[in-house]
Amino acid sequence: MNESFTRNRQWQWPLSSQITQFIVRGMPFICLAVLSMSVLMYWDFVATGFWALVGILVLLIVLLGRTILGNLLGGLFLSMEKRLHTGDHIQVGELIGNLGAIHLLSAELRTENNHLCSVPMLDFLQKPFINFSRSPILRLDMLITVTRQIPAERVLKLLKQVAWDSPQCLREPHPLFLLHATKEKVVEYKLGLWFERIHFPGIQNDVCLLIEQLSNAQDIPIAVRPSGLHSCGGNYQSTS
Amino acid sequence: MSEAFNFWKPRQLDQGQACLCRFGQLRVWLRHDEKSWEVAWEYVTGVENELLSFTRVPLEVVPHGLDWKRYFCSGSADDFQLRPALPLKPVALVDAGQPYLPAYQTIQFEIGIPSTLQVVTVIADSAQSLVLLPSEKLPLTWMGSMEKGVLANWLEVQLTSFRPELEIAVHKLVCPLKLCNRTGEVWQIEKLELKPQCMTLFQSPHQLWVGEVLIEYNGKGRNLVYHYSKSAPNPAANLRTVTFGSL
């Protein structure tokens, strides 16, 4: 008895959640079209009704522009490719946050400031889009600004020590130590540390504190600024 | 009867008592209250590697500021046991000396892999696992491709044929490692990946062991082939497989 109960509970809906959501969201539109058609057919204006409906649809497309159609196709494309899942931590353009509900034409994004933003589906295709949840490891980039008087060897040595001493930093992929830009009075270095995704965003504080601690100990005045987050492995990134 | 052997035996800790278990760099504090156990742990670097001890301590001696984890127990378990276990993550072995193995050569080493300490409470014949703690904090690394890789512990070792320090590192698993170059080319040994889930754990009166791992090199661009032996390694005598009742 219990076994059959367990088996019944294990039955799964054959379609993916994305396709299901797309069908559910698109159902009102399909029903509306069928209803309009039926009403016109009821009045014996089958041919007239059909062409009238086509005319209305064309008018809607022209009036509402290509945006809606683009969003619709974008949503369909994203659903078929399974790029989005509710709860994913993503970046679309300038917006970074957790993905909420996925609608037919847009998706809800809750930012770190707790703002609920509606992102059109077309933005996922046209703007830089990164899904951090698909990557188990991430790279945190930081810009380190140092006065020109400090020799580069000393700074690079310090940055290597930061990477070595940080408990969350992965040995491989290797951390990045780059001389990023040389300006009139300062030199900018880029430090890129790979870490496990679960440590974000706390690792940013840990690394900044470690840099401060080591730079104070070695008497190297340093300014630190996080400059980006990168991911790898199953990451979807598209740029316009 | 050696100290190492006694360390793994079931012990009793009455309610309102505390104890300290030292296992290499790992310090585990246990407190037993009514229907609950509290566990706290810390890693102390730069101390004796061979440390393996169990001490009952008054509650007043337990340091403040420990991060206690509380585990509720349905029964009235007063017994607990410390059990050795295999590492929780794969291990990436790296020798900074960039060793090479000439064509058709085979060489054997013994390396020490930090083991895992499992704390279980014991009621009659059943046991409940509370926590699994690596005996040493190792840096992490990403192993494999970006899409299908895994997180692993980064272990730097020196591949030498004799390791006298292993005889006293009681918290480490002694792993006999056999490297075999099956090709006519020189093998530059870069990084070796050991999977603990394929290993078998053994116990001698003094130390913990795992079965021999044979790694075959079959040419550049081809994957290394790993063989994990389930039988007790030859050099050590009086080894027995570590088995406990199901948890």
Coordinates of C-alpha atoms in Angstrom, one line a residue:
Chain A
M1 CA 0.0 0.0 0.0
N2 CA 2.7 2.3 1.0
E3 CA 4.8 1.4 -2.0
S4 CA 2.1 2.2 -4.5
F5 CA 1.4 5.5 -2.7
T6 CA 5.1 6.4 -3.0
R7 CA 5.1 5.5 -6.7
N8 CA 2.0 7.7 -7.3
R9 CA 3.7 10.6 -5.5
Q10 CA 6.8 10.2 -7.7
W11 CA 4.9 10.9 -11.0
Q12 CA 6.2 14.0 -12.6
W13 CA 4.8 16.5 -15.1
P14 CA 6.5 15.6 -18.4
L15 CA 7.1 19.2 -19.6
S16 CA 9.8 21.4 -18.1
S17 CA 8.8 24.1 -15.7
Q18 CA 9.7 26.8 -18.2
I19 CA 7.5 25.4 -21.0
T20 CA 4.7 24.8 -18.5
Q21 CA 4.9 28.4 -17.3
F22 CA 4.9 29.6 -20.9
I23 CA 1.8 27.7 -21.6
V24 CA 0.1 28.9 -18.5
R25 CA 1.0 32.5 -19.1
G26 CA 0.0 32.3 -22.8
M27 CA -3.3 30.5 -22.1
P28 CA -5.4 33.8 -21.5
F29 CA -4.2 35.1 -24.9
I30 CA -5.1 31.9 -26.7
C31 CA -8.5 31.8 -25.0
L32 CA -9.2 35.4 -25.9
A33 CA -8.5 34.7 -29.5
V34 CA -10.6 31.6 -29.6
L35 CA -13.5 33.4 -27.8
S36 CA -13.4 36.3 -30.3
M37 CA -13.4 33.9 -33.2
S38 CA -16.3 31.9 -31.7
V39 CA -18.4 35.1 -31.2
L40 CA -17.8 36.1 -34.8
M41 CA -18.6 32.6 -36.0
Y42 CA -21.8 32.6 -34.0
W43 CA -23.0 35.6 -36.0
D44 CA -22.3 33.7 -39.2
F45 CA -19.5 36.0 -40.2
V46 CA -16.9 33.2 -40.4
A47 CA -14.8 34.5 -43.2
T48 CA -15.3 38.1 -42.2
G49 CA -14.6 37.2 -38.6
F50 CA -11.4 35.5 -39.5
W51 CA -10.1 38.3 -41.5
A52 CA -11.2 40.8 -38.9
L53 CA -9.3 38.9 -36.3
V54 CA -6.2 38.8 -38.4
G55 CA -6.6 42.5 -39.0
I56 CA -6.9 43.2 -35.3
L57 CA -3.8 41.2 -34.6
V58 CA -1.8 42.9 -37.3
L59 CA -3.0 46.3 -36.0
L60 CA -2.0 45.3 -32.4
I61 CA 1.5 44.3 -33.6
V62 CA 2.0 47.5 -35.5
L63 CA 0.6 49.7 -32.8
L64 CA 2.3 48.0 -29.8
G65 CA 5.4 47.8 -31.9
R66 CA 8.0 45.1 -32.1
T67 CA 8.8 45.2 -28.4
I68 CA 6.0 43.0 -27.3
L69 CA 6.6 40.5 -30.1
G70 CA 10.3 40.6 -29.3
N71 CA 9.7 40.0 -25.6
L72 CA 7.3 37.2 -26.5
L73 CA 9.8 35.5 -28.7
G74 CA 12.6 36.2 -26.2
G75 CA 10.6 34.6 -23.5
L76 CA 9.9 31.6 -25.7
F77 CA 13.6 31.3 -26.6
L78 CA 14.7 31.5 -23.0
S79 CA 12.1 29.0 -21.9
M80 CA 13.2 26.5 -24.5
E81 CA 16.8 26.9 -23.7
K82 CA 16.1 26.6 -19.9
R83 CA 18.3 29.6 -19.2
L84 CA 16.3 30.9 -16.3
H85 CA 15.1 29.4 -13.1
T86 CA 13.2 31.1 -10.2
G87 CA 15.7 31.9 -7.5
D88 CA 18.7 32.3 -9.8
H89 CA 21.2 35.0 -8.9
I90 CA 21.6 36.9 -12.2
Q91 CA 22.9 40.1 -13.7
V92 CA 21.1 41.8 -16.6
G93 CA 22.7 45.0 -17.8
E94 CA 23.3 47.0 -14.6
L95 CA 20.8 45.1 -12.5
I96 CA 22.0 42.3 -10.1
G97 CA 19.6 40.3 -8.0
N98 CA 17.6 37.2 -7.5
L99 CA 15.1 36.1 -10.1
G100 CA 11.5 36.0 -8.9
A101 CA 8.5 35.1 -11.0
I102 CA 9.0 34.5 -14.7
H103 CA 6.2 36.0 -16.8
L104 CA 5.4 35.7 -20.5
L105 CA 6.9 39.1 -21.4
S106 CA 9.1 40.0 -18.4
A107 CA 10.7 38.6 -15.3
E108 CA 10.8 39.9 -11.8
L109 CA 14.2 40.7 -10.3
R110 CA 14.7 41.5 -6.7
T111 CA 17.9 43.5 -6.3
E112 CA 20.2 43.6 -3.3
N113 CA 18.4 46.9 -2.2
N114 CA 15.2 44.9 -2.1
H115 CA 13.8 46.7 -5.2
L116 CA 11.5 44.6 -7.2
C117 CA 12.3 45.3 -10.9
S118 CA 10.5 44.1 -14.0
V119 CA 13.0 43.1 -16.7
P120 CA 11.6 42.7 -20.2
M121 CA 12.6 39.4 -21.8
L122 CA 14.2 41.1 -24.6
D123 CA 16.8 42.6 -22.2
F124 CA 18.0 39.1 -21.5
L125 CA 19.0 38.8 -25.1
Q126 CA 20.1 42.3 -25.8
K127 CA 22.0 43.3 -22.7
P128 CA 24.9 41.5 -21.0
F129 CA 23.3 38.7 -19.0
I130 CA 25.1 36.5 -16.5
N131 CA 23.5 33.7 -14.5
F132 CA 25.8 33.3 -11.5
S133 CA 23.7 30.4 -10.1
R134 CA 24.9 28.1 -12.9
S135 CA 28.5 28.5 -11.9
P136 CA 29.7 26.8 -8.7
I137 CA 32.8 29.1 -8.6
L138 CA 33.0 32.8 -9.1
R139 CA 35.8 35.3 -9.5
L140 CA 35.8 38.5 -7.6
D141 CA 37.8 41.3 -9.2
M142 CA 39.2 44.1 -7.2
L143 CA 41.0 47.2 -8.3
I144 CA 43.9 48.1 -6.1
T145 CA 45.2 51.7 -6.3
V146 CA 48.7 52.4 -5.1
T147 CA 50.8 55.5 -5.4
R148 CA 53.6 55.4 -8.0
Q149 CA 56.3 55.5 -5.3
I150 CA 55.6 51.9 -4.3
P151 CA 57.5 49.4 -6.5
A152 CA 55.3 47.0 -8.4
E153 CA 57.2 44.0 -7.1
R154 CA 56.1 44.9 -3.5
V155 CA 52.5 45.3 -4.5
L156 CA 52.3 42.1 -6.5
K157 CA 54.0 40.2 -3.6
L158 CA 51.4 41.6 -1.2
L159 CA 48.6 40.6 -3.6
K160 CA 49.9 37.1 -3.9
Q161 CA 50.0 36.9 -0.1
V162 CA 46.4 38.0 0.0
A163 CA 45.4 35.2 -2.4
W164 CA 47.5 32.7 -0.4
D165 CA 46.2 33.7 3.0
S166 CA 42.6 34.0 2.1
P167 CA 41.0 30.7 3.2
Q168 CA 38.1 30.9 0.7
C169 CA 40.4 31.6 -2.3
L170 CA 40.9 28.7 -4.6
R171 CA 44.4 27.6 -5.6
E172 CA 43.1 26.8 -9.1
P173 CA 42.0 28.5 -11.3
H174 CA 44.9 30.7 -10.6
P175 CA 44.2 34.1 -9.1
L176 CA 44.8 37.1 -11.4
F177 CA 47.5 39.6 -10.6
L178 CA 47.5 42.3 -13.3
L179 CA 49.0 45.7 -13.7
H180 CA 45.8 47.3 -14.9
A181 CA 46.5 51.0 -15.6
T182 CA 49.3 53.5 -14.9
K183 CA 48.0 57.0 -14.2
E184 CA 49.7 60.3 -13.4
K185 CA 50.0 59.7 -9.7
V186 CA 48.8 56.3 -9.1
V187 CA 49.0 52.8 -10.4
E188 CA 46.0 50.4 -10.6
Y189 CA 46.3 46.7 -10.2
K190 CA 43.7 44.1 -10.7
L191 CA 43.3 41.3 -8.3
G192 CA 41.0 38.4 -9.3
L193 CA 40.2 35.7 -6.7
W194 CA 38.3 32.5 -7.5
F195 CA 36.0 31.2 -4.7
E196 CA 33.1 29.0 -4.1
R197 CA 29.8 30.7 -4.8
I198 CA 28.4 30.1 -1.3
H199 CA 30.9 32.5 0.1
F200 CA 29.5 35.5 -1.9
P201 CA 29.1 38.3 -0.9
G202 CA 30.8 37.8 2.5
I203 CA 34.2 37.1 0.8
Q204 CA 34.3 40.7 -0.4
N205 CA 34.5 41.9 3.2
D206 CA 37.0 39.2 4.2
V207 CA 39.3 40.0 1.3
C208 CA 39.1 43.8 1.8
L209 CA 39.9 43.3 5.5
L210 CA 42.8 41.0 4.7
I211 CA 44.3 43.5 2.2
E212 CA 44.0 46.3 4.8
Q213 CA 45.6 44.2 7.4
L214 CA 48.5 43.1 5.2
S215 CA 49.0 46.5 3.7
N216 CA 49.2 48.1 7.1
A217 CA 51.7 45.5 8.3
Q218 CA 53.9 46.1 5.2
D219 CA 53.3 49.9 5.2
I220 CA 51.9 50.0 1.7
P221 CA 49.0 52.6 1.5
I222 CA 46.3 51.0 -0.6
A223 CA 42.8 51.8 -1.9
V224 CA 40.6 48.9 -2.7
R225 CA 37.5 48.9 -4.9
P226 CA 35.6 45.8 -6.1
S227 CA 35.3 46.0 -9.8
G228 CA 33.3 42.9 -10.9
L229 CA 32.1 39.4 -10.5
H230 CA 32.8 36.7 -13.1
S231 CA 31.6 33.2 -13.3
C232 CA 32.4 30.1 -15.2
G233 CA 31.0 26.7 -15.9
G234 CA 27.4 26.5 -17.3
N235 CA 27.4 30.3 -17.4
Y236 CA 25.2 32.0 -20.0
Q237 CA 26.6 35.3 -21.1
S238 CA 25.3 37.2 -24.0
T239 CA 26.4 40.6 -25.1
S240 CA 24.7 42.8 -27.6
Chain B
M1 CA 47.2 -1.1 24.1
S2 CA 48.2 2.1 22.3
E3 CA 46.8 5.6 22.9
A4 CA 45.6 5.7 19.3
F5 CA 43.6 2.6 19.7
N6 CA 42.0 3.8 22.9
F7 CA 41.1 7.1 21.2
W8 CA 38.5 5.5 19.0
K9 CA 36.7 3.6 21.8
P10 CA 33.2 4.6 23.0
R11 CA 33.2 6.9 26.0
Q12 CA 30.8 8.1 28.5
L13 CA 30.1 11.8 29.2
D14 CA 27.5 12.4 31.9
Q15 CA 25.1 15.3 31.8
G16 CA 26.6 18.6 32.8
Q17 CA 30.1 17.5 31.8
A18 CA 32.4 18.6 29.1
C19 CA 35.4 17.2 27.4
L20 CA 38.2 18.2 25.0
C21 CA 39.4 16.0 22.2
R22 CA 42.6 16.9 20.4
F23 CA 43.3 15.4 17.0
G24 CA 46.2 17.0 15.3
Q25 CA 45.4 20.6 14.7
L26 CA 41.7 20.0 15.5
R27 CA 40.3 20.7 18.9
V28 CA 36.8 19.4 19.6
W29 CA 34.8 20.5 22.6
L30 CA 31.8 18.5 23.7
R31 CA 29.2 19.4 26.3
H32 CA 26.4 17.1 27.3
D33 CA 23.1 18.4 28.6
E34 CA 19.8 16.8 29.1
K35 CA 18.7 15.4 25.7
S36 CA 21.2 17.4 23.8
W37 CA 24.9 17.5 22.9
E38 CA 26.8 20.6 22.1
V39 CA 29.9 20.5 19.9
A40 CA 32.4 23.3 19.2
W41 CA 35.6 23.0 17.3
E42 CA 38.7 25.0 16.3
Y43 CA 41.9 24.6 14.5
V44 CA 45.2 25.4 16.2
T45 CA 48.0 25.7 13.7
G46 CA 51.7 25.4 14.5
V47 CA 51.3 22.8 17.2
E48 CA 52.4 19.2 17.6
N49 CA 51.0 17.1 14.7
E50 CA 51.1 14.0 16.8
L51 CA 48.6 15.3 19.3
L52 CA 45.9 12.7 20.0
S53 CA 44.2 13.0 23.4
F54 CA 40.9 13.0 25.2
T55 CA 40.4 15.0 28.4
R56 CA 37.4 15.5 30.6
V57 CA 37.3 19.1 31.7
P58 CA 35.2 21.1 34.2
L59 CA 32.7 23.4 32.5
E60 CA 34.5 26.5 34.0
V61 CA 37.6 25.6 32.0
V62 CA 35.8 25.6 28.6
P63 CA 36.9 28.8 26.8
H64 CA 34.3 31.5 26.0
G65 CA 33.7 32.6 22.5
L66 CA 33.5 29.1 21.0
D67 CA 30.9 28.6 18.3
W68 CA 28.7 25.9 19.7
K69 CA 26.4 23.7 17.6
R70 CA 23.6 22.0 19.5
Y71 CA 22.2 18.6 18.6
F72 CA 19.1 17.3 20.1
C73 CA 18.9 13.5 20.8
S74 CA 15.6 11.7 21.1
G75 CA 17.0 9.1 23.6
S76 CA 19.0 9.6 26.7
A77 CA 22.5 9.0 25.2
D78 CA 25.3 9.4 27.6
D79 CA 27.9 7.6 25.4
F80 CA 29.6 9.0 22.4
Q81 CA 32.4 7.9 20.1
L82 CA 35.0 9.5 18.0
R83 CA 35.4 7.6 14.7
P84 CA 37.9 8.0 11.9
A85 CA 36.6 8.7 8.5
L86 CA 37.8 9.3 4.9
P87 CA 38.2 12.9 3.7
L88 CA 35.0 14.6 2.7
K89 CA 36.3 16.1 -0.5
P90 CA 38.6 14.8 -3.3
V91 CA 42.2 15.6 -2.8
A92 CA 44.4 17.3 -5.3
L93 CA 48.0 16.2 -4.7
V94 CA 50.6 18.6 -5.8
D95 CA 54.4 18.4 -5.5
A96 CA 55.9 21.8 -5.9
G97 CA 59.2 20.2 -6.8
Q98 CA 57.9 19.3 -10.3
P99 CA 58.9 15.6 -10.2
Y100 CA 59.4 13.5 -13.4
L101 CA 59.1 9.8 -13.8
P102 CA 61.3 8.3 -16.6
A103 CA 59.9 5.9 -19.2
Y104 CA 58.6 2.5 -18.0
Q105 CA 59.5 3.2 -14.4
T106 CA 57.4 2.5 -11.3
I107 CA 57.9 4.1 -8.0
Q108 CA 56.1 3.9 -4.7
F109 CA 55.6 6.6 -2.0
E110 CA 53.7 7.0 1.2
I111 CA 51.8 10.2 1.7
G112 CA 49.8 11.6 4.6
I113 CA 46.2 12.7 3.9
P114 CA 44.4 14.6 6.6
S115 CA 41.6 12.3 7.9
T116 CA 38.1 13.2 9.1
L117 CA 36.8 12.9 12.6
Q118 CA 33.3 11.8 13.1
V119 CA 31.5 12.5 16.4
V120 CA 28.6 10.1 17.1
T121 CA 26.4 9.5 20.1
V122 CA 25.7 5.9 21.0
I123 CA 22.5 4.5 22.3
A124 CA 22.4 0.7 22.8
D125 CA 23.4 -0.7 19.4
S126 CA 22.5 2.4 17.3
A127 CA 24.6 5.5 16.7
Q128 CA 23.7 9.0 15.6
S129 CA 26.2 11.0 13.7
L130 CA 26.6 14.6 15.0
V131 CA 29.3 16.1 12.9
L132 CA 32.1 15.3 10.5
L133 CA 35.3 17.4 10.9
P134 CA 38.4 17.4 8.7
S135 CA 41.5 17.0 10.9
E136 CA 43.2 19.8 9.1
K137 CA 42.1 22.9 7.3
L138 CA 43.3 22.6 3.7
P139 CA 43.0 25.2 0.9
L140 CA 40.5 24.5 -1.8
T141 CA 40.9 24.1 -5.5
W142 CA 38.8 23.5 -8.5
M143 CA 39.5 20.3 -10.3
G144 CA 38.3 19.2 -13.7
S145 CA 36.6 21.2 -16.5
M146 CA 34.8 24.5 -15.7
E147 CA 31.5 22.8 -16.5
K148 CA 31.8 19.5 -14.7
G149 CA 34.6 20.1 -12.2
V150 CA 34.5 19.5 -8.5
L151 CA 35.9 21.3 -5.5
A152 CA 38.8 19.5 -3.9
N153 CA 41.2 19.9 -1.1
W154 CA 44.7 21.2 -2.2
L155 CA 47.4 19.1 -0.6
E156 CA 51.0 20.0 -1.2
V157 CA 53.3 17.0 -0.6
Q158 CA 56.8 16.1 -1.2
L159 CA 57.0 12.8 -3.1
T160 CA 59.8 11.0 -1.3
S161 CA 60.1 7.3 -0.6
F162 CA 60.5 7.6 3.2
R163 CA 58.4 9.8 5.4
P164 CA 59.4 9.5 9.0
E165 CA 57.0 12.3 10.1
L166 CA 54.1 10.1 9.0
E167 CA 54.8 7.7 11.8
I168 CA 53.9 10.3 14.3
A169 CA 51.1 12.1 12.4
V170 CA 48.3 10.2 13.9
H171 CA 45.6 12.3 12.5
K172 CA 46.7 11.5 8.9
L173 CA 45.8 8.6 6.7
V174 CA 48.9 6.9 5.4
C175 CA 48.3 6.3 1.7
P176 CA 50.7 4.1 -0.2
L177 CA 50.9 5.6 -3.7
K178 CA 52.3 3.7 -6.7
L179 CA 53.1 5.7 -9.8
C180 CA 53.6 3.7 -13.0
N181 CA 54.8 5.2 -16.3
R182 CA 53.5 2.8 -19.0
T183 CA 54.9 4.8 -21.9
G184 CA 58.3 5.4 -23.5
E185 CA 58.2 9.1 -22.7
V186 CA 59.0 11.0 -19.5
W187 CA 56.0 11.7 -17.3
Q188 CA 55.9 15.1 -15.7
I189 CA 53.9 14.6 -12.6
E190 CA 51.7 17.7 -12.2
K191 CA 48.6 17.1 -10.2
L192 CA 47.1 13.8 -9.0
E193 CA 43.4 13.5 -8.1
L194 CA 42.5 11.1 -5.3
K195 CA 38.9 10.2 -4.7
P196 CA 38.3 9.3 -1.0
Q197 CA 35.0 7.6 -1.9
C198 CA 37.0 4.9 -3.7
M199 CA 39.4 4.3 -0.8
T200 CA 39.2 1.8 1.9
L201 CA 40.0 2.8 5.5
F202 CA 42.3 0.6 7.6
Q203 CA 43.4 0.9 11.2
S204 CA 46.6 -0.3 12.8
P205 CA 47.3 -0.1 16.5
H206 CA 49.1 3.2 16.0
Q207 CA 47.8 4.7 12.7
L208 CA 45.2 5.0 10.1
W209 CA 45.8 3.7 6.6
V210 CA 44.0 3.6 3.3
G211 CA 44.4 1.0 0.6
E212 CA 47.1 1.4 -2.1
V213 CA 46.4 3.7 -5.0
L214 CA 48.0 2.8 -8.3
I215 CA 48.2 5.6 -10.9
E216 CA 49.1 4.7 -14.5
Y217 CA 50.4 7.2 -17.0
N218 CA 49.4 6.2 -20.6
G219 CA 50.8 9.1 -22.6
K220 CA 50.4 12.8 -23.0
G221 CA 46.8 14.0 -23.5
R222 CA 45.4 10.8 -22.1
N223 CA 43.8 10.7 -18.7
L224 CA 45.6 9.1 -15.8
V225 CA 44.2 5.7 -14.7
Y226 CA 43.5 5.2 -11.0
H227 CA 43.2 1.9 -9.3
Y228 CA 42.1 1.8 -5.6
S229 CA 43.0 -1.3 -3.8
K230 CA 40.5 -2.7 -1.3
S231 CA 43.0 -4.9 0.5
A232 CA 45.3 -3.9 3.3
P233 CA 48.5 -2.3 2.1
N234 CA 51.5 -4.7 2.3
P235 CA 54.1 -2.7 4.4
A236 CA 51.9 -2.4 7.4
A237 CA 51.2 -5.3 9.7
N238 CA 48.1 -5.8 12.0
L239 CA 45.8 -3.8 9.8
R240 CA 42.1 -4.3 10.0
T241 CA 39.3 -2.6 8.0
V242 CA 37.6 0.1 9.9
T243 CA 33.9 -0.7 10.1
F244 CA 31.2 0.6 12.4
G245 CA 27.5 -0.2 12.7
S246 CA 25.2 1.6 10.4
L247 CA 24.3 5.2 11.3

